[in-house]
Short mmCIF file of C-alpha atoms and ligand atoms in Angstrom, two decimals:
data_model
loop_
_atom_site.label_atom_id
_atom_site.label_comp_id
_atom_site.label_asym_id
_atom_site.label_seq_id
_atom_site.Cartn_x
_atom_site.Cartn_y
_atom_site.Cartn_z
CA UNK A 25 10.45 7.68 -20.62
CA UNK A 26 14.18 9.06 -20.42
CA UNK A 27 16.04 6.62 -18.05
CA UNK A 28 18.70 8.04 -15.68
CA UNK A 29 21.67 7.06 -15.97
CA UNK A 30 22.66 5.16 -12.70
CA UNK A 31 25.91 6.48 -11.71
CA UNK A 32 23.52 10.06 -10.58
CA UNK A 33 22.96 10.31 -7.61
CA UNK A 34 20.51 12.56 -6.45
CA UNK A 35 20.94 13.81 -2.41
CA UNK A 36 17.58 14.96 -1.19
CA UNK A 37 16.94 15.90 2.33
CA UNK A 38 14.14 13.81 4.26
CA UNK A 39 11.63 15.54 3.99
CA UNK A 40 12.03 17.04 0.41
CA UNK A 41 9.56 15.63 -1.85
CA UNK A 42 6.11 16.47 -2.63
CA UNK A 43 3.29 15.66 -0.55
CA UNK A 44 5.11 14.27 2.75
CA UNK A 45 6.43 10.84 1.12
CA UNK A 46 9.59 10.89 2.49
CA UNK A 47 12.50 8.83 0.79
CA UNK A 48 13.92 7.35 3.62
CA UNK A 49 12.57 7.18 7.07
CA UNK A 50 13.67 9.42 9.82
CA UNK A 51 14.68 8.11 12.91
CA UNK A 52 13.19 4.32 13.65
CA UNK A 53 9.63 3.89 15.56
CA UNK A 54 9.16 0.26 15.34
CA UNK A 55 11.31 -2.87 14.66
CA UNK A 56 9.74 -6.08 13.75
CA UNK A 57 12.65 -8.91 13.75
CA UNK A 58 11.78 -12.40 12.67
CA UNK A 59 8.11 -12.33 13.87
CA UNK A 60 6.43 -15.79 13.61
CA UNK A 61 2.86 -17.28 14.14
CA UNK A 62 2.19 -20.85 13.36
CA UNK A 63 -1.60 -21.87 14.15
CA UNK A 64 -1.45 -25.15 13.26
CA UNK A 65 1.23 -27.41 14.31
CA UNK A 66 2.95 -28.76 10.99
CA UNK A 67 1.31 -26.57 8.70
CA UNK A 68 3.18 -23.39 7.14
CA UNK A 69 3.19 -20.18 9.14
CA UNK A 70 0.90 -17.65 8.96
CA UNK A 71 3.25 -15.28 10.09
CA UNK A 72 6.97 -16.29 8.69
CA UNK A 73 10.07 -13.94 10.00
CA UNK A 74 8.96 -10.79 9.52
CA UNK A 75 10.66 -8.22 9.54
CA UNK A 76 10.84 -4.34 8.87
CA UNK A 77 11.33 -1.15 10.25
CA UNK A 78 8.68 1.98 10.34
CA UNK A 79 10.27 5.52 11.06
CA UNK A 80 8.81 8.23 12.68
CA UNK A 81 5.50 9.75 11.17
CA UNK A 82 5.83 7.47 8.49
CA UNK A 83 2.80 5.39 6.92
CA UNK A 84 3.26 1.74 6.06
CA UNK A 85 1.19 -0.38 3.94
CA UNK A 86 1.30 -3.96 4.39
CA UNK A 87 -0.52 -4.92 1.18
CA UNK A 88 -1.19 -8.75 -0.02
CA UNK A 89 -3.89 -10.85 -0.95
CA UNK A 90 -6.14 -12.19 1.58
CA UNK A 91 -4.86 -14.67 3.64
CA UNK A 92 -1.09 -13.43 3.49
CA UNK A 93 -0.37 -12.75 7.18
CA UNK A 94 -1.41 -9.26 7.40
CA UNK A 95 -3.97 -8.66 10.28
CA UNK A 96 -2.16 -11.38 12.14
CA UNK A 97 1.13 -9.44 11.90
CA UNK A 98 -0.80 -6.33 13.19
CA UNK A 99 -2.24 -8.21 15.91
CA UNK A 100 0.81 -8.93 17.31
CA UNK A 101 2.36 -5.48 16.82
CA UNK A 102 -0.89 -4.25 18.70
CA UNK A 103 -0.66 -6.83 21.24
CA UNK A 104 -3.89 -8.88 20.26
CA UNK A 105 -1.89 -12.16 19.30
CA UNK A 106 1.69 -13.90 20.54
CA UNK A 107 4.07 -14.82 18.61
CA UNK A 108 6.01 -17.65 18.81
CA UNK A 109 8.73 -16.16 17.71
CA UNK A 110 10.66 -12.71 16.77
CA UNK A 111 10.78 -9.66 18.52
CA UNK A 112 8.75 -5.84 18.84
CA UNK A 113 10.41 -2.72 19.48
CA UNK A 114 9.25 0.82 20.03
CA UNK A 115 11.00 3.51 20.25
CA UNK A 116 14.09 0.83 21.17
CA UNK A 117 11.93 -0.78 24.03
CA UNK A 118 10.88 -4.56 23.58
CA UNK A 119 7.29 -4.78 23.75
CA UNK A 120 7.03 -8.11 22.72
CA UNK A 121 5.42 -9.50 25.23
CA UNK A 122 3.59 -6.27 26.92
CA UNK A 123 0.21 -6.04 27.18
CA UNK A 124 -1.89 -4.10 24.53
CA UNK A 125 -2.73 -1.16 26.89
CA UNK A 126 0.88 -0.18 27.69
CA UNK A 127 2.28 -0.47 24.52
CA UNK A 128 1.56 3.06 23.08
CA UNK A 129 -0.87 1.82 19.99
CA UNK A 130 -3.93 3.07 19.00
CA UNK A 131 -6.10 0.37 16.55
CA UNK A 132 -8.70 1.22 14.27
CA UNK A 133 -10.69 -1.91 13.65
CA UNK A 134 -12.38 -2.58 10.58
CA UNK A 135 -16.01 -2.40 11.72
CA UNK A 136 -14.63 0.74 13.75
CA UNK A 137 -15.95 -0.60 17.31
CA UNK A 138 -17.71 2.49 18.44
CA UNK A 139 -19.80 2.04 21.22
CA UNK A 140 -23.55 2.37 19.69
CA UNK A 141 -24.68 3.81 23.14
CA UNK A 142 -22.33 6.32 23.53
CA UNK A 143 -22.46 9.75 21.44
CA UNK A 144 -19.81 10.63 19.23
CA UNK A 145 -18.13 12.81 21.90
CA UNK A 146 -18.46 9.73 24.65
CA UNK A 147 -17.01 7.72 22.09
CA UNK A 148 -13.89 9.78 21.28
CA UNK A 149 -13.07 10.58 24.58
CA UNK A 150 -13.71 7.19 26.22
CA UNK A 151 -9.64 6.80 26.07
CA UNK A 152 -9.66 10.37 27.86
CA UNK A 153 -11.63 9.22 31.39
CA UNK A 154 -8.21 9.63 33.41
CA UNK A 155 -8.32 13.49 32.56
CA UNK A 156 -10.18 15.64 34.53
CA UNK A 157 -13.05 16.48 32.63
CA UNK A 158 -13.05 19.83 31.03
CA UNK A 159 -9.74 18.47 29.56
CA UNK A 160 -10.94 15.78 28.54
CA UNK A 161 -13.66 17.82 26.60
CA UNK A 162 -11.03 20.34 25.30
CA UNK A 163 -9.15 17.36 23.79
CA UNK A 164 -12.21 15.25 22.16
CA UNK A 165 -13.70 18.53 20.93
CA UNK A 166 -10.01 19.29 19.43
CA UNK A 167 -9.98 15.81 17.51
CA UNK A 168 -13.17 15.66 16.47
CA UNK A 169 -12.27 19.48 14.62
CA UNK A 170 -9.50 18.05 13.39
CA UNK A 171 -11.66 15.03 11.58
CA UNK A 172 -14.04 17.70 10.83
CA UNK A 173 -17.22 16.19 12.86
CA UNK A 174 -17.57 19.67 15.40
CA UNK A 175 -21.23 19.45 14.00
CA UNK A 176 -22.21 15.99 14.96
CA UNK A 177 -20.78 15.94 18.81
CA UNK A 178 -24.20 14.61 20.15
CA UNK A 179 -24.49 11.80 17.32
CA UNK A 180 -25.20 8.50 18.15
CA UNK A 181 -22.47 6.59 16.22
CA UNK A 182 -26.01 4.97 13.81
CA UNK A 183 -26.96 8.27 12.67
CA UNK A 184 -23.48 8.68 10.79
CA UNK A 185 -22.46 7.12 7.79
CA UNK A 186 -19.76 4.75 7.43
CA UNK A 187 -17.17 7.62 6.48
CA UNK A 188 -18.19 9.76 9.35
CA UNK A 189 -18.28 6.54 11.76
CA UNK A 190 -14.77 5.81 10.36
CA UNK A 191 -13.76 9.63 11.37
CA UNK A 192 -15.16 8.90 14.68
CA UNK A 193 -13.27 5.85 15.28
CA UNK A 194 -9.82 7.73 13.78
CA UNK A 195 -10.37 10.50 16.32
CA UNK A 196 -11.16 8.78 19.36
CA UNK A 197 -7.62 6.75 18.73
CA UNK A 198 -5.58 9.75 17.83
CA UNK A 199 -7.11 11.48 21.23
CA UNK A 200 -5.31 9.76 23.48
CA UNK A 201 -1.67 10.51 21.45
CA UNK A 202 -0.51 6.59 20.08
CA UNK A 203 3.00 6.41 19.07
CA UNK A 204 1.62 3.94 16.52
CA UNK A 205 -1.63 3.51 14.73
CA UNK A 206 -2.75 0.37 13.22
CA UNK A 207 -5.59 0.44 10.64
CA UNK A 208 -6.39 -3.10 9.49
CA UNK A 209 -8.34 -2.61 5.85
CA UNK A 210 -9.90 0.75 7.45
CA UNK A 211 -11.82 1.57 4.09
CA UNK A 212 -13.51 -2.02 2.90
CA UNK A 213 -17.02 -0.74 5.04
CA UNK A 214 -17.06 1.95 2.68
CA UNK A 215 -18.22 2.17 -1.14
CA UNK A 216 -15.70 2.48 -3.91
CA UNK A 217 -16.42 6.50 -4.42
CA UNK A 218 -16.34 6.92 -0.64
CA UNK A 219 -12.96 4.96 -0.52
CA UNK A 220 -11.19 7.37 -2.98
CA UNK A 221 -12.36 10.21 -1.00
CA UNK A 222 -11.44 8.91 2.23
CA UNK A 223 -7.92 7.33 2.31
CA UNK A 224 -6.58 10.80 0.98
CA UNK A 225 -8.46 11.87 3.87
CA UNK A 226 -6.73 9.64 6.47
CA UNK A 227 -3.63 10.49 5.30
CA UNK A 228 -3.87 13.71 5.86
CA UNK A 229 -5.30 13.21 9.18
CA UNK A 230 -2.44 10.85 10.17
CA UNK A 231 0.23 13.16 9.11
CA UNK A 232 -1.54 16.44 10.64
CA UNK A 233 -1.65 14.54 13.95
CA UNK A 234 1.91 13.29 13.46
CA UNK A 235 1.38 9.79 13.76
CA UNK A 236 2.70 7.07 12.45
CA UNK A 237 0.67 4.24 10.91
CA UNK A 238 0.83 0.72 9.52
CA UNK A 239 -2.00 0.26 7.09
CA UNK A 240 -2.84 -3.49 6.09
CA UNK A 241 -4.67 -3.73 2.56
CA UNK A 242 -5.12 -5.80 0.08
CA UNK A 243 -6.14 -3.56 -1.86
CA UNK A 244 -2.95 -1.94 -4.45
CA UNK A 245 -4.37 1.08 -5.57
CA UNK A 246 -4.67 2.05 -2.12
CA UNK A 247 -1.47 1.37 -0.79
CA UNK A 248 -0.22 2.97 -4.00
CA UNK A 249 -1.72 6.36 -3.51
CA UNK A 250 -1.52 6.24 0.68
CA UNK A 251 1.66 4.66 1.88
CA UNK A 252 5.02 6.01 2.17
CA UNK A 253 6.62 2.80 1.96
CA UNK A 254 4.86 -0.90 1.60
CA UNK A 255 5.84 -3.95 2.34
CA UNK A 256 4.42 -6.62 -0.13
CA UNK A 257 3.51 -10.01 1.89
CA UNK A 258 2.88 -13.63 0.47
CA UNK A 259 2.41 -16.75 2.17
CA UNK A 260 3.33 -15.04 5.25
CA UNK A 261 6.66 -13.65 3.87
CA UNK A 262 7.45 -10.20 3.01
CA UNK A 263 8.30 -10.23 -0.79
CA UNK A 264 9.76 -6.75 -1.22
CA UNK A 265 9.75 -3.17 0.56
CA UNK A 266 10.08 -0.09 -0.85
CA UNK A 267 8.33 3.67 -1.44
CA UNK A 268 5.65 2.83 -4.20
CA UNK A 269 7.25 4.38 -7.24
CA UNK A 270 10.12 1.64 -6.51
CA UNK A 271 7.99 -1.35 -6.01
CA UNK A 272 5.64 -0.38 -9.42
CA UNK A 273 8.86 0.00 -11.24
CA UNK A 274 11.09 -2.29 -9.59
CA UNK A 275 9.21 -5.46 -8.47
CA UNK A 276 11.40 -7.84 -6.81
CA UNK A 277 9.78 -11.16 -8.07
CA UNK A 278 7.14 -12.09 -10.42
CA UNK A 279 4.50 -12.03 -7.88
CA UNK A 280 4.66 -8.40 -7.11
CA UNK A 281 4.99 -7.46 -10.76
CA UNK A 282 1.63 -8.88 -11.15
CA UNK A 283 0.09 -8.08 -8.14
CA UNK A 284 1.10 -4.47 -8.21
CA UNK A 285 -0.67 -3.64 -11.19
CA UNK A 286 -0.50 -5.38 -14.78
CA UNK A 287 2.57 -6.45 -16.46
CA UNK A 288 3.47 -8.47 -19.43
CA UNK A 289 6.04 -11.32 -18.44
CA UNK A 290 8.42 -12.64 -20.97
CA UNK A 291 11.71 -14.16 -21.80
CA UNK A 292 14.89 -13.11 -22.30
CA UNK A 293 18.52 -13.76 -22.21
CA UNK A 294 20.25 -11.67 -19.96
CA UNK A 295 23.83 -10.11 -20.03
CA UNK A 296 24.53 -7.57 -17.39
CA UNK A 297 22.18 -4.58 -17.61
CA UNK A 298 20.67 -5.79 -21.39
CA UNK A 299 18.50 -8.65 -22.48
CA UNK A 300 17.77 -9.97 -25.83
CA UNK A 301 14.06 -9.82 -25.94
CA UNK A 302 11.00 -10.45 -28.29
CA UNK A 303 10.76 -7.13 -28.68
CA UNK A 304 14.65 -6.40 -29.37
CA UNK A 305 17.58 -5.68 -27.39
CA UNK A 306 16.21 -3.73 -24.06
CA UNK A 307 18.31 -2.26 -21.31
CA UNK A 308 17.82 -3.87 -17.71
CA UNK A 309 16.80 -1.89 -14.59
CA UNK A 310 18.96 -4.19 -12.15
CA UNK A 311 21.45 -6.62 -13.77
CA UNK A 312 21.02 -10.61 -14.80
CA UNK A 313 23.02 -13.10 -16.76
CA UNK A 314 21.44 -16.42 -19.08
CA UNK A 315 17.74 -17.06 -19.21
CA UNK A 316 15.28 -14.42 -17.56
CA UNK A 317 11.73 -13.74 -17.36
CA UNK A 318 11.23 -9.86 -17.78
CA UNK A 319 7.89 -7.49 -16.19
CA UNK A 320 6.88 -4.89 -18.32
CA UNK A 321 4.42 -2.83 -17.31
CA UNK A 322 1.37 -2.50 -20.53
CA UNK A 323 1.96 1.99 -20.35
CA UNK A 324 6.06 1.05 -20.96
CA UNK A 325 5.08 -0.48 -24.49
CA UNK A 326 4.06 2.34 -27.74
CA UNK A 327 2.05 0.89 -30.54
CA UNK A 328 2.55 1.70 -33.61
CA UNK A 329 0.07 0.79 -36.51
CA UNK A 330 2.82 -0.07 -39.28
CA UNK A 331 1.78 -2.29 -42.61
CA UNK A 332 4.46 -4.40 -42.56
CA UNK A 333 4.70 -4.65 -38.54
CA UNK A 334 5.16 -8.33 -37.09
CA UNK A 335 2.53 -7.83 -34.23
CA UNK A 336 -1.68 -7.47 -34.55
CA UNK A 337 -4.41 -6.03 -32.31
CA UNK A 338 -6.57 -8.88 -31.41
CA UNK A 339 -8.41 -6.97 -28.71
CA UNK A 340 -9.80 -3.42 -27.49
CA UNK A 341 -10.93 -1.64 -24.15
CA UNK A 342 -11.77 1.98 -24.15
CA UNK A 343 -11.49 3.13 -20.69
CA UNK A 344 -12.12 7.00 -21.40
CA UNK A 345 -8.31 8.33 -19.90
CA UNK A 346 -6.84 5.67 -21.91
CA UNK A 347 -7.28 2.76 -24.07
CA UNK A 348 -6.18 -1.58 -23.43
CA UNK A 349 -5.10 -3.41 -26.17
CA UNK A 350 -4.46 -7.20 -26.70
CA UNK A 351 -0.96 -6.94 -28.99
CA UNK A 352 -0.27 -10.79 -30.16
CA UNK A 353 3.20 -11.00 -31.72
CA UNK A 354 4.17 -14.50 -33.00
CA UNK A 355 3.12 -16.72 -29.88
CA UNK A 356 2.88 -14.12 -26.97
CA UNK A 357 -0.12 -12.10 -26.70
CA UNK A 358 1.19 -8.27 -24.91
CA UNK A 359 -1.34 -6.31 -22.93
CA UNK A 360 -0.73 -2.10 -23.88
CA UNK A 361 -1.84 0.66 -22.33
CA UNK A 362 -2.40 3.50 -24.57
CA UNK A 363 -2.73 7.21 -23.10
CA UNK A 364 -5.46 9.14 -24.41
CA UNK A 365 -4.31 12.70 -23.09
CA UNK A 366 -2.95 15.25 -25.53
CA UNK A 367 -1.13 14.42 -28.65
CA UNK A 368 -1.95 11.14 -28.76
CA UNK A 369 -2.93 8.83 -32.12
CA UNK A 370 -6.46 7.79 -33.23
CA UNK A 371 -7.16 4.71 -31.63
CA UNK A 372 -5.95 1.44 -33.72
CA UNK A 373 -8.74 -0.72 -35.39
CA UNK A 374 -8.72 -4.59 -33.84
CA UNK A 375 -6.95 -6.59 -36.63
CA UNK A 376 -4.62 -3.71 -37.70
CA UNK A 377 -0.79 -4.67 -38.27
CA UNK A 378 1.44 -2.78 -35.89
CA UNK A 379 4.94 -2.61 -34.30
CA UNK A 380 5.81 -2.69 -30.84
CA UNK A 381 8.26 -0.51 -28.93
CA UNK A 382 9.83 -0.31 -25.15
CA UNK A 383 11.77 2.91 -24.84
CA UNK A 384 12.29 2.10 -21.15
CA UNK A 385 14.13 -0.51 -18.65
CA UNK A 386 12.26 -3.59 -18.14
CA UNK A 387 12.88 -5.99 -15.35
CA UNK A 388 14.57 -8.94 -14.51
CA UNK A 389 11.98 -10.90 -11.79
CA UNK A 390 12.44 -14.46 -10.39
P1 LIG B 11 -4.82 -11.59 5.99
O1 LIG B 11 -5.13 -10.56 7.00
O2 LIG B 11 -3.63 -11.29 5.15
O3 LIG B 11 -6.00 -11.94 5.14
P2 LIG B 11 -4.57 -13.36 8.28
O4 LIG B 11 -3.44 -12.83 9.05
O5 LIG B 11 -5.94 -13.05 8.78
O6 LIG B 11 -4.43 -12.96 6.75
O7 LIG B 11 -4.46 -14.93 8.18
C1 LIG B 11 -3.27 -15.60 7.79
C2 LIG B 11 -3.50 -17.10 7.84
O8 LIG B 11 -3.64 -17.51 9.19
C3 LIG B 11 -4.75 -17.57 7.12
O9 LIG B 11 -4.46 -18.80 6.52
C4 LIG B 11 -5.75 -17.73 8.23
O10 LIG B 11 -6.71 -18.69 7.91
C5 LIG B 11 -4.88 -18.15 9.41
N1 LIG B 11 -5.43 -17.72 10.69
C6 LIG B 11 -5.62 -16.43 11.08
N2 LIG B 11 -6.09 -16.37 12.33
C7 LIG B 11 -6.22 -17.67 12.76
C8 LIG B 11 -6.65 -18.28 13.99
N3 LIG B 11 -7.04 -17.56 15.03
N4 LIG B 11 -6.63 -19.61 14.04
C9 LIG B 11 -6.20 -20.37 12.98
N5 LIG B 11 -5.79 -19.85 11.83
C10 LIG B 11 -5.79 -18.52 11.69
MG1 LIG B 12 -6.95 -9.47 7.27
#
């Protein structure tokens, strides 16, 4: 991969690239400032000064492993939990301490809440009751086009499946025009072919109506391919935010190297923007001095089967698109990823002799 020289720099208006993702947020929605949440007295937070800030019609993923502090920072953005500490603001007004109804957010709960008695058009516009009724009507039959359920307006929310119930649920909180919507792991009712299908889905649903979201997952892959920007939580803390492409390539510590995706870790003596590594000399994408650890991601490494290289494949995974290998060079064992696509070598025999090459930046974490 060619790297860019870092004096460039590109200017790209908001809205430029592909697909929505927008670089930098337009004008700010929400500002979370030091929120806290301690359950038990003398025990760590759950919740430990957290802070970001969601623009407009942006989508935000806040993606860790379970127990992190996710759902518990949405509940207090939605209203469902107090903090002890820290401050909400939408649209510059301090909802901190405002009751869920009047702060402008629509929640999608995980197991959807629909009401089993109500039909799918009850359901979407029970938010709606304070319309007079043919509006009302207009407005559910309007969201539930949008979702794409027109057919299934007299459904009882059992006779859907969970995507559809999921569509119901989306609906029936964009009817009533949030300023915010909070999904809290909207897709783990769903099986792994319907969860593909259906975040892309969302998305697009979110961004048609205009709304902005924060998504809580633990899931990477799907903050990866739905988020404009994440913010990567541990221990209650939030490690790192950034758009996707700059997390994946540039993970502020260790622990978001390896969460976000795989990477190799290993040493190196840093000297500005180059480290002296086990596999040579290797420009840095962010600058260090003396003893490092350095993330590199398995797809930045080439193999090359070479005779007289100093590295061996101990191991092999075909995975159809692409192939894993098990590298082990002296002491350190590197994980590769190996494209499959067009051009590419016949795939190397476990126990050949090869050489091992990073034509890219690798990174300085922790
Ligand atoms: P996540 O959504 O990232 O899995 P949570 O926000 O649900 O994490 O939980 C964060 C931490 O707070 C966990 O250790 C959890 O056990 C604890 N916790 C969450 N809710 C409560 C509660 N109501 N009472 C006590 N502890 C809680
Ligand atoms: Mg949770």
């Amino acid at each position: 991969m060619q790297q860019l020289p870092k004096s460039v720099t590109f200017r790209m208006p908001a809205d430029a690239s592909p697909l929505g993702f927008r670089q930098q947020p337009a004008r700010t929605l929400l500002e979370v400032d030091g929120l806290t949440r301690r359950f038990v007295a003398g025990e760590s937070a759950a919740v430990d000064r957290v802070s970001f800030v969601l623009g407009e019609g942006e989508l935000m993923a806040l993606l860790g492993p379970s127990g992190c502090g996710k759902t518990t920072t949405l509940r207090m953005i939605g209203g469902l939990e107090e903090p002890d500490s820290g401050r909400i603001l939408l649209r510059g007004r301090d909802i901190t301490r405002l009751p869920t109804e009047k702060r402008g957010i629509g929640i999608v709960f995980q197991d959807y809440a629909l009401f089993p008695h109500l039909d799918v058009l009850q359901n979407v516009s029970f938010g709606l009751r304070h319309l007079p009724r043919a509006a009302a009507r207009a407005r559910a039959e309007e969201m539930l086009a949008l979702v794409g359920l027109e057919g299934l307006a007299q459904r009882r929310p059992h006779e859907l499946s969970g995507g559809q119930q999921q569509r119901v649920a989306l609906a029936r909180t964009l009817a009533v025009s949030p300023l915010l919507v909070l999904l809290d792991e909207p897709f783990s009712n769903l099986d792994a072919a319907m969860r593909v299908e259906t975040r892309q889905e969302v998305r697009r649903l979110l961004k048609q109506a205009g709304s902005s979201g924060i998504l809580v997952t633990h899931d990477q892959e799907e903050a990866l391919a739905m988020a404009d920007r994440i913010a990567v939580m541990e221990k209650g803390r939030v490690l790192q935010i950034g758009t996707p492409d700059e997390i994946y390539r540039n993970p502020a510590t260790r622990f978001v190297a390896a969460f976000l995706g795989r990477s190799n870790i290993m040493p190196g003596v840093a000297e500005g923007m180059a480290a002296d590594t086990p596999l040579g000399r290797l420009p840095l994408s962010r600058a260090a001095n003396g003893t490092v650890s350095l993330a590199v991601r398995p797809e930045q490494i080439m193999i090359e089967p070479d005779a007289q290289g100093d590295a061996a494949v101990v191991g092999r995974e075909f995975r159809g698109h692409d192939q894993l290998y098990w590298v082990q060079q002296g002491d350190r064992c590197f994980l590769v990823i190996s494209g499959l696509g067009q051009g590419a070598a016949e795939p190397i025999d476990i126990g050949a002799r090869v050489r091992l090459r990073i034509c890219d930046c690798v990174t300085p974490v922790d």
